[in-house]
């Protein structure tokens, strides 16, 4: 398939009807369907061989061009005269420089089954590749390519060659077509259709995975349960639920493709089913944070593995690690907020300020003065709590994403490295008094002042304690 994106700006409503007027600025094309799985696999540094058909038209030629640009072979990519290429064209509009939102999607497709001659040619070309592959992935969008004859022959030949076959099944498809495959990866809706029931809870998802294995004889089955994660059942082995961590869902497009690609990648390098599904779960989570079907790299997965279900200690990072993390978040369109302080004797005033700061963006970085810096600023006897304890307390707060220590008395050098979109300090300061504020404003960022809880500062708390002692 061809995924086409028309980008533009929307700043008015049509006089002809109550609809937005999109002023188109550019068009981008990406591979869709089996092509999107191949694109993700390529980004994972594997060597996928796409086996597909395209129409003998402009869009089909565009697909061939993109396949070549990505360094993938076209030996099993067949052009069919008289058949239109499947195209999903998305129109995305921005308003006031905000993130683009999809306005409408227009599909053009042919879902007629491929003819016998095309089927035979595809089978012959695909079977000729089996000696060189580790895994066969079937991305069945029910568009007429995955015919019973083609599936039956390819699955049989793959099993004979010792090649695992994993299928992302089509909607409303009889799963008996997939007899002999190692694993199917439906979502809860697709699994429900296959089994004739509704799947709501985690327990129902796990039961559905078990029943798919038992009913159709698969080695394993997964059921993706969107916000609830992935359920895995094996013919031999304990069932598993793989939860997902909370994410900002930007676009669900391509999540199933990412799961299939990462699962195939893991199996190809020898992972067992639980390990492979865990990796696939992370890949699906990364994909929904991105607009459209965007490639996921090995490095993306490595970073995600290290940050999955972040612990207190994993939030405490060096400046160098922080910059890598922020680069990844910015690539997802996330807004970075930063605040700083000593945070000696963490109190409700700090919490109010931190929660306010986090509400302004997608990620909160807290710069914290180390022990030497606090002593230089506050004098003898400070800090009360050492830097490790203070950092751990900050990292335990849900509103804090990263804690980074600095030793200078001024936070300005750290602000210069982080370059936040928003710099936050308590409202006891004026915007002009905020250290680093001039720099942030110079590149288009802004200063925000957090509300102050009167009577709550570390100095005041210590003074009251001294009077009571």
Coordinates of C-alpha atoms in Angstrom, one line a residue:
X1 CA 0.0 0.0 0.0
X2 CA 1.0 3.6 -0.3
X3 CA 0.4 5.9 2.6
X4 CA 0.2 9.5 1.4
X5 CA 0.2 12.5 3.7
X6 CA -1.0 15.9 2.5
X7 CA 0.3 18.5 5.1
X8 CA -1.0 22.0 5.3
X9 CA -2.4 24.9 7.5
X10 CA -6.0 25.5 8.4
X11 CA -6.9 29.1 9.4
X12 CA -10.4 29.5 8.2
X13 CA -13.7 27.7 7.6
X14 CA -15.1 27.3 4.1
X15 CA -17.8 29.7 2.9
X16 CA -19.3 26.8 1.0
X17 CA -19.9 24.5 3.9
X18 CA -18.9 24.3 7.7
X19 CA -15.6 22.5 6.9
X20 CA -12.0 23.5 7.4
X21 CA -10.0 24.8 4.4
X22 CA -6.6 23.1 4.2
X23 CA -3.9 25.2 2.5
X24 CA -1.6 22.3 1.4
X25 CA 2.1 22.9 1.8
X26 CA 3.7 19.6 1.0
X27 CA 3.0 15.8 0.3
X28 CA 4.9 12.9 1.7
X29 CA 4.6 9.2 0.8
X30 CA 5.5 6.2 2.9
X31 CA 5.0 2.5 2.5
X32 CA 1.8 1.1 4.0
X33 CA 0.5 -2.5 4.6
X34 CA 3.2 -5.1 4.3
X35 CA 5.4 -2.2 3.2
X36 CA 5.2 -0.5 6.6
X37 CA 6.3 -3.7 8.3
X38 CA 9.2 -3.9 5.9
X39 CA 10.1 -0.3 6.6
X40 CA 10.2 -0.9 10.3
X41 CA 12.3 -4.1 9.8
X42 CA 14.7 -2.1 7.7
X43 CA 15.1 0.5 10.4
X44 CA 15.8 -2.4 12.8
X45 CA 18.8 -3.2 10.6
X46 CA 17.4 -6.4 9.1
X47 CA 17.1 -7.4 5.4
X48 CA 13.4 -7.8 4.6
X49 CA 12.2 -9.1 1.2
X50 CA 8.7 -7.6 0.5
X51 CA 6.4 -10.0 -1.3
X52 CA 3.5 -7.9 -2.6
X53 CA 1.6 -6.7 -5.6
X54 CA 1.1 -3.1 -6.9
X55 CA -0.9 -1.6 -9.7
X56 CA 0.6 -0.5 -13.0
X57 CA 0.0 3.2 -12.1
X58 CA 1.7 6.3 -10.7
X59 CA 1.2 5.1 -7.1
X60 CA 2.5 1.7 -7.8
X61 CA 5.7 3.2 -9.3
X62 CA 6.0 5.4 -6.3
X63 CA 6.0 2.3 -4.1
X64 CA 8.7 0.7 -6.2
X65 CA 10.8 3.8 -5.9
X66 CA 10.5 3.9 -2.1
X67 CA 11.3 0.2 -1.8
X68 CA 14.5 0.8 -3.8
X69 CA 15.4 3.9 -1.8
X70 CA 15.2 1.9 1.4
X71 CA 17.6 -0.6 0.0
X72 CA 15.1 -3.5 -0.2
X73 CA 14.9 -5.9 -3.2
X74 CA 12.1 -5.7 -5.7
X75 CA 12.4 -9.4 -6.9
X76 CA 9.1 -10.3 -5.3
X77 CA 7.3 -7.1 -5.9
X78 CA 4.9 -7.7 -8.8
X79 CA 3.3 -5.0 -10.9
X80 CA -0.2 -6.1 -12.1
X81 CA -1.6 -4.3 -15.2
X82 CA -5.2 -3.2 -14.7
X83 CA -5.1 -3.4 -10.9
X84 CA -5.1 -0.1 -9.0
X85 CA -2.6 0.4 -6.2
X86 CA -4.1 0.6 -2.7
X87 CA -3.6 4.1 -1.4
X88 CA -4.5 5.7 1.9
X89 CA -4.4 9.5 1.6
X90 CA -4.4 11.4 4.8
X91 CA -5.0 15.2 5.0
X92 CA -3.4 16.8 8.0
X93 CA -3.9 20.4 9.1
X94 CA -2.1 22.6 11.6
X95 CA -3.6 25.6 13.4
X96 CA -1.6 28.3 15.1
X97 CA 1.6 26.2 14.6
X98 CA 0.2 23.4 16.8
X99 CA 0.7 19.7 16.1
X100 CA -1.0 18.6 12.9
X101 CA -4.3 16.7 13.2
X102 CA -5.9 14.4 10.7
X103 CA -8.9 15.9 9.0
X104 CA -10.0 13.1 6.7
X105 CA -8.6 9.9 5.1
X106 CA -9.4 9.0 1.5
X107 CA -8.8 5.4 0.4
X108 CA -8.5 4.0 -3.1
X109 CA -8.2 0.3 -3.4
X110 CA -8.8 -3.0 -5.3
X111 CA -9.8 -5.9 -3.0
X112 CA -10.5 -8.4 -5.7
X113 CA -8.5 -11.6 -5.3
X114 CA -5.4 -11.8 -7.4
X115 CA -5.8 -14.1 -10.5
X116 CA -4.3 -17.6 -10.6
X117 CA -1.4 -16.6 -12.8
X118 CA -0.3 -13.8 -10.3
X119 CA -0.8 -16.2 -7.4
X120 CA 1.4 -18.8 -8.9
X121 CA 4.1 -16.3 -9.8
X122 CA 4.1 -14.8 -6.3
X123 CA 4.3 -18.3 -4.7
X124 CA 7.3 -19.2 -7.0
X125 CA 9.2 -16.0 -6.2
X126 CA 8.5 -16.2 -2.5
X127 CA 9.5 -19.9 -2.2
X128 CA 12.7 -19.1 -4.0
X129 CA 13.7 -16.9 -1.1
X130 CA 13.0 -19.3 1.7
X131 CA 16.5 -20.7 1.9
X132 CA 17.8 -17.2 2.8
X133 CA 15.3 -16.1 5.4
X134 CA 14.8 -16.7 9.2
X135 CA 11.1 -15.8 9.5
X136 CA 8.1 -15.2 7.2
X137 CA 5.7 -12.5 8.3
X138 CA 2.2 -12.2 6.7
X139 CA 0.5 -8.9 6.9
X140 CA -3.0 -9.8 5.8
X141 CA -5.1 -6.7 5.2
X142 CA -7.7 -8.7 3.3
X143 CA -7.1 -6.8 0.0
X144 CA -7.1 -9.8 -2.2
X145 CA -3.4 -10.9 -2.1
X146 CA -3.5 -13.4 0.7
X147 CA -5.6 -15.9 -1.1
X148 CA -6.2 -19.4 0.4
X149 CA -4.0 -21.0 -2.3
X150 CA -1.1 -18.6 -1.7
X151 CA -1.3 -18.9 2.1
X152 CA -1.6 -22.7 2.0
X153 CA 1.4 -23.2 -0.2
X154 CA 3.7 -20.6 1.4
X155 CA 2.9 -21.9 5.0
X156 CA 3.6 -25.4 3.9
X157 CA 6.8 -24.6 2.1
X158 CA 8.0 -22.4 5.0
X159 CA 7.4 -25.2 7.6
X160 CA 9.3 -27.7 5.4
X161 CA 12.2 -25.2 5.3
X162 CA 12.1 -24.7 9.1
X163 CA 11.0 -21.1 8.8
X164 CA 8.5 -19.8 11.4
X165 CA 5.5 -18.0 10.0
X166 CA 3.8 -15.2 11.9
X167 CA 0.5 -13.7 10.7
X168 CA -1.1 -10.4 11.5
X169 CA -4.6 -11.5 10.4
X170 CA -7.2 -9.7 8.4
X171 CA -10.6 -8.7 9.8
X172 CA -13.4 -11.1 9.4
X173 CA -11.1 -13.8 8.0
X174 CA -11.5 -17.5 8.8
X175 CA -8.4 -18.4 10.8
X176 CA -8.4 -21.9 9.3
X177 CA -6.7 -20.2 6.4
X178 CA -3.6 -19.8 8.7
X179 CA -3.4 -23.5 9.6
X180 CA 0.2 -24.4 10.3
X181 CA 1.5 -20.9 11.2
X182 CA 3.6 -20.5 14.3
X183 CA 1.7 -17.5 15.7
X184 CA -1.1 -15.0 14.9
X185 CA -1.2 -11.5 16.3
X186 CA -4.8 -10.1 16.2
X187 CA -6.1 -7.2 18.2
X188 CA -9.0 -7.7 20.6
X189 CA -11.6 -6.8 18.0
X190 CA -10.1 -9.2 15.4
X191 CA -9.7 -12.0 17.9
X192 CA -13.3 -11.4 19.0
X193 CA -14.5 -11.8 15.4
X194 CA -12.5 -15.0 15.0
X195 CA -13.9 -16.5 18.1
X196 CA -17.4 -15.1 18.0
X197 CA -17.4 -13.1 21.2
X198 CA -16.5 -9.8 22.8
X199 CA -13.2 -9.3 24.5
X200 CA -13.1 -6.7 27.2
X201 CA -11.0 -7.5 30.2
X202 CA -7.4 -8.7 30.5
X203 CA -8.7 -12.2 31.6
X204 CA -10.9 -12.4 28.5
X205 CA -7.9 -11.4 26.3
X206 CA -5.8 -14.1 27.8
X207 CA -8.6 -16.7 27.4
X208 CA -9.0 -15.6 23.8
X209 CA -5.3 -16.2 23.1
X210 CA -5.5 -19.7 24.7
X211 CA -8.6 -20.5 22.6
X212 CA -6.9 -19.4 19.4
X213 CA -4.0 -21.8 20.1
X214 CA -6.3 -24.7 21.1
X215 CA -8.9 -24.2 18.3
X216 CA -6.5 -23.6 15.3
X217 CA -3.4 -25.4 16.4
X218 CA -1.0 -22.5 16.5
X219 CA 2.2 -22.7 18.4
X220 CA 1.4 -19.4 20.1
X221 CA -1.1 -16.6 19.8
X222 CA -1.0 -13.0 21.0
X223 CA -4.0 -10.6 21.5
X224 CA -3.1 -6.9 21.5
X225 CA -5.3 -5.2 24.0
X226 CA -4.4 -1.5 23.3
X227 CA -4.1 0.2 26.7
X228 CA -4.0 -3.1 28.5
X229 CA -1.0 -4.5 26.7
X230 CA -0.6 -7.9 25.0
X231 CA -1.8 -11.3 26.1
X232 CA 0.3 -14.3 25.1
X233 CA -0.6 -18.0 25.1
X234 CA 1.6 -20.9 24.0
X235 CA 0.8 -24.5 23.1
X236 CA 3.5 -25.4 25.6
X237 CA 4.3 -22.8 28.3
X238 CA 2.7 -20.5 30.8
X239 CA 0.4 -17.7 29.6
X240 CA 1.6 -14.1 30.0
X241 CA 0.2 -10.6 30.2
X242 CA 2.5 -7.9 29.1
X243 CA 1.3 -4.5 30.4
X244 CA 2.1 -1.2 28.8
X245 CA 3.1 1.9 30.6
X246 CA 1.0 5.1 30.3
X247 CA 1.7 7.0 27.1
X248 CA 0.6 10.0 25.2
X249 CA -1.4 8.5 22.3
X250 CA -0.7 10.6 19.2
X251 CA -1.7 8.3 16.4
X252 CA -2.6 4.5 16.5
X253 CA -1.7 4.1 12.8
X254 CA 0.9 1.4 12.4
X255 CA 0.8 -0.1 15.9
X256 CA 0.0 -3.6 14.6
X257 CA 2.7 -3.3 12.0
X258 CA 5.3 -2.4 14.6
X259 CA 4.2 -5.3 16.8
X260 CA 4.5 -7.7 13.9
X261 CA 7.9 -6.3 12.8
X262 CA 9.5 -6.4 16.2
X263 CA 8.1 -9.8 17.0
X264 CA 9.6 -11.2 13.7
X265 CA 12.9 -9.4 14.4
X266 CA 13.1 -11.0 17.9
X267 CA 12.3 -14.5 16.7
X268 CA 14.8 -14.2 13.8
X269 CA 17.6 -13.6 16.3
X270 CA 16.5 -16.6 18.5
X271 CA 14.3 -15.1 21.2
X272 CA 11.7 -17.2 22.9
X273 CA 8.0 -16.2 22.7
X274 CA 7.8 -14.2 26.0
X275 CA 11.0 -12.2 25.1
X276 CA 9.8 -11.6 21.6
X277 CA 6.4 -10.4 22.7
X278 CA 7.9 -8.1 25.3
X279 CA 9.9 -6.4 22.6
X280 CA 6.9 -6.2 20.3
X281 CA 4.9 -4.6 23.1
X282 CA 7.5 -1.9 23.5
X283 CA 7.6 -1.3 19.7
X284 CA 3.8 -1.0 19.5
X285 CA 3.9 1.5 22.4
X286 CA 6.5 3.6 20.7
X287 CA 4.6 3.6 17.4
X288 CA 1.4 5.2 18.9
X289 CA 3.5 8.2 20.1
X290 CA 4.3 9.0 16.5
X291 CA 2.4 10.5 13.6
X292 CA 1.6 7.9 10.9
X293 CA 3.7 4.8 10.3
X294 CA 7.1 6.0 11.4
X295 CA 10.2 3.7 11.5
X296 CA 11.4 2.4 14.9
X297 CA 15.1 1.9 15.1
X298 CA 17.2 -0.5 17.2
X299 CA 18.4 2.5 19.3
X300 CA 14.8 3.5 19.9
X301 CA 14.1 0.0 21.3
X302 CA 17.3 0.0 23.4
X303 CA 16.4 3.3 25.0
X304 CA 12.8 2.2 25.6
X305 CA 14.0 -1.0 27.2
X306 CA 16.1 1.0 29.6
X307 CA 13.3 3.4 30.4
X308 CA 10.4 1.0 30.4
X309 CA 8.5 1.4 33.7
X310 CA 11.1 3.9 34.9
X311 CA 12.3 3.4 38.4
X312 CA 13.4 6.1 40.7
X313 CA 17.1 5.5 39.9
X314 CA 16.5 5.5 36.1
X315 CA 15.0 9.0 36.4
X316 CA 18.3 10.3 37.8
X317 CA 20.5 10.9 34.8
X318 CA 23.7 12.5 33.8
X319 CA 23.6 15.6 31.5
X320 CA 24.8 13.5 28.6
X321 CA 22.2 10.8 29.0
X322 CA 19.5 13.5 29.5
X323 CA 20.4 15.2 26.2
X324 CA 19.9 11.9 24.3
X325 CA 16.6 11.3 26.0
X326 CA 15.4 14.8 25.2
X327 CA 16.4 14.5 21.6
X328 CA 14.2 11.4 21.3
X329 CA 11.3 13.2 23.0
X330 CA 11.6 16.2 20.8
X331 CA 11.5 14.0 17.7
X332 CA 8.0 12.9 18.9
X333 CA 6.9 16.5 19.1
X334 CA 7.0 16.7 22.9
X335 CA 7.4 20.0 24.8
X336 CA 10.2 20.1 27.4
X337 CA 9.7 21.9 30.7
X338 CA 12.5 22.6 33.1
X339 CA 12.8 23.9 36.7
X340 CA 15.5 23.9 39.3
X341 CA 16.4 24.2 42.9
X342 CA 18.1 22.8 46.0
X343 CA 15.0 20.8 47.2
X344 CA 16.4 20.4 50.6
X345 CA 13.6 19.2 52.9
X346 CA 11.1 18.5 50.2
X347 CA 7.7 20.1 51.2
X348 CA 4.2 20.8 49.8
X349 CA 5.4 24.1 48.3
X350 CA 7.9 22.2 46.2
X351 CA 5.2 19.7 45.2
X352 CA 2.8 22.5 44.1
X353 CA 5.5 24.1 41.9
X354 CA 6.6 20.8 40.4
X355 CA 3.1 19.7 39.5
X356 CA 2.4 23.1 38.0
X357 CA 5.5 22.8 35.9
X358 CA 4.7 19.3 34.6
X359 CA 1.2 20.5 33.6
X360 CA 2.8 22.8 31.1
X361 CA 4.3 20.2 28.8
X362 CA 5.1 16.6 28.1
X363 CA 8.3 16.1 30.1
X364 CA 9.6 17.8 33.2
X365 CA 13.4 18.1 33.8
X366 CA 14.4 19.0 37.3
X367 CA 17.9 20.5 37.7
X368 CA 19.1 20.0 41.3
X369 CA 22.0 21.6 43.0
X370 CA 24.5 19.0 44.3
X371 CA 25.9 19.1 47.9
X372 CA 28.8 21.4 47.0
X373 CA 26.5 23.8 45.2
X374 CA 24.0 23.9 48.0
X375 CA 26.7 24.6 50.6
X376 CA 28.1 27.5 48.5
X377 CA 24.6 29.0 48.2
X378 CA 23.1 28.3 51.7
X379 CA 26.1 28.2 53.9
X380 CA 27.3 26.0 56.7
X381 CA 25.1 23.1 57.8
X382 CA 23.3 22.8 54.4
X383 CA 22.1 20.7 52.8
X384 CA 20.2 18.9 55.5
X385 CA 19.7 15.9 53.2
X386 CA 22.5 14.8 50.9
X387 CA 22.3 14.9 47.1
X388 CA 21.5 11.2 46.7
X389 CA 18.5 11.4 49.1
X390 CA 17.2 14.6 47.6
X391 CA 17.5 13.2 44.1
X392 CA 15.7 10.0 45.1
X393 CA 12.8 11.9 46.7
X394 CA 12.3 14.0 43.5
X395 CA 12.5 10.9 41.3
X396 CA 9.8 9.3 43.3
X397 CA 7.3 11.9 42.3
X398 CA 5.1 11.0 39.3
X399 CA 5.2 14.5 37.9
X400 CA 9.0 14.4 37.5
X401 CA 10.5 12.7 34.5
X402 CA 14.2 13.4 34.9
X403 CA 16.5 14.6 37.7
X404 CA 19.9 16.0 36.8
X405 CA 22.5 17.3 39.3
X406 CA 24.7 20.3 38.7
X407 CA 27.6 21.7 40.7
X408 CA 27.7 25.3 39.6
X409 CA 26.0 27.9 41.8
X410 CA 24.1 29.1 38.7
X411 CA 21.8 26.9 36.7
X412 CA 22.5 28.9 33.6
X413 CA 25.0 26.5 32.0
X414 CA 22.6 23.6 32.5
X415 CA 19.7 25.6 30.9
X416 CA 22.0 26.3 28.0
X417 CA 22.5 22.5 27.4
X418 CA 18.9 21.5 28.0
X419 CA 17.3 24.4 26.1
X420 CA 13.8 23.8 27.5
X421 CA 10.7 25.1 25.8
X422 CA 9.5 26.4 29.1
X423 CA 11.6 27.4 32.1
X424 CA 9.6 27.5 35.4
X425 CA 10.4 29.2 38.7
X426 CA 8.3 30.2 41.7
X427 CA 6.3 33.4 41.5
X428 CA 8.4 35.0 44.2
X429 CA 10.7 35.9 41.3
X430 CA 9.9 38.2 38.4
X431 CA 10.4 36.9 34.8
X432 CA 13.5 39.1 34.5
X433 CA 15.0 37.6 37.7
X434 CA 14.8 34.0 36.5
X435 CA 18.3 32.7 35.9
X436 CA 18.6 31.5 32.3
X437 CA 15.4 33.3 31.3
X438 CA 17.1 35.6 28.8
X439 CA 18.6 32.6 27.0
X440 CA 15.3 30.7 26.9
X441 CA 13.5 33.8 25.4
X442 CA 16.3 34.3 22.9
X443 CA 15.4 31.0 21.0
X444 CA 11.6 31.4 21.4
X445 CA 11.0 29.7 24.7
X446 CA 9.1 31.2 27.5
X447 CA 9.2 31.7 31.3
X448 CA 6.4 30.6 33.6
X449 CA 6.0 31.4 37.2
X450 CA 4.6 28.7 39.5
X451 CA 2.2 29.6 42.4
X452 CA 3.8 30.1 45.8
X453 CA 2.5 28.4 48.9
X454 CA 3.0 31.0 51.6
X455 CA 5.0 30.1 54.7
X456 CA 6.5 27.0 53.1
X457 CA 10.1 27.3 52.3
X458 CA 13.0 25.2 53.6
X459 CA 14.5 28.2 55.4
X460 CA 11.2 29.0 57.1
X461 CA 10.7 25.4 58.1
X462 CA 14.2 25.2 59.6
X463 CA 13.7 28.5 61.4
X464 CA 10.4 27.3 63.0
X465 CA 12.2 24.0 64.1
X466 CA 15.0 26.0 65.8
X467 CA 12.5 28.1 67.7
X468 CA 10.7 25.0 68.9
X469 CA 13.9 23.2 70.0

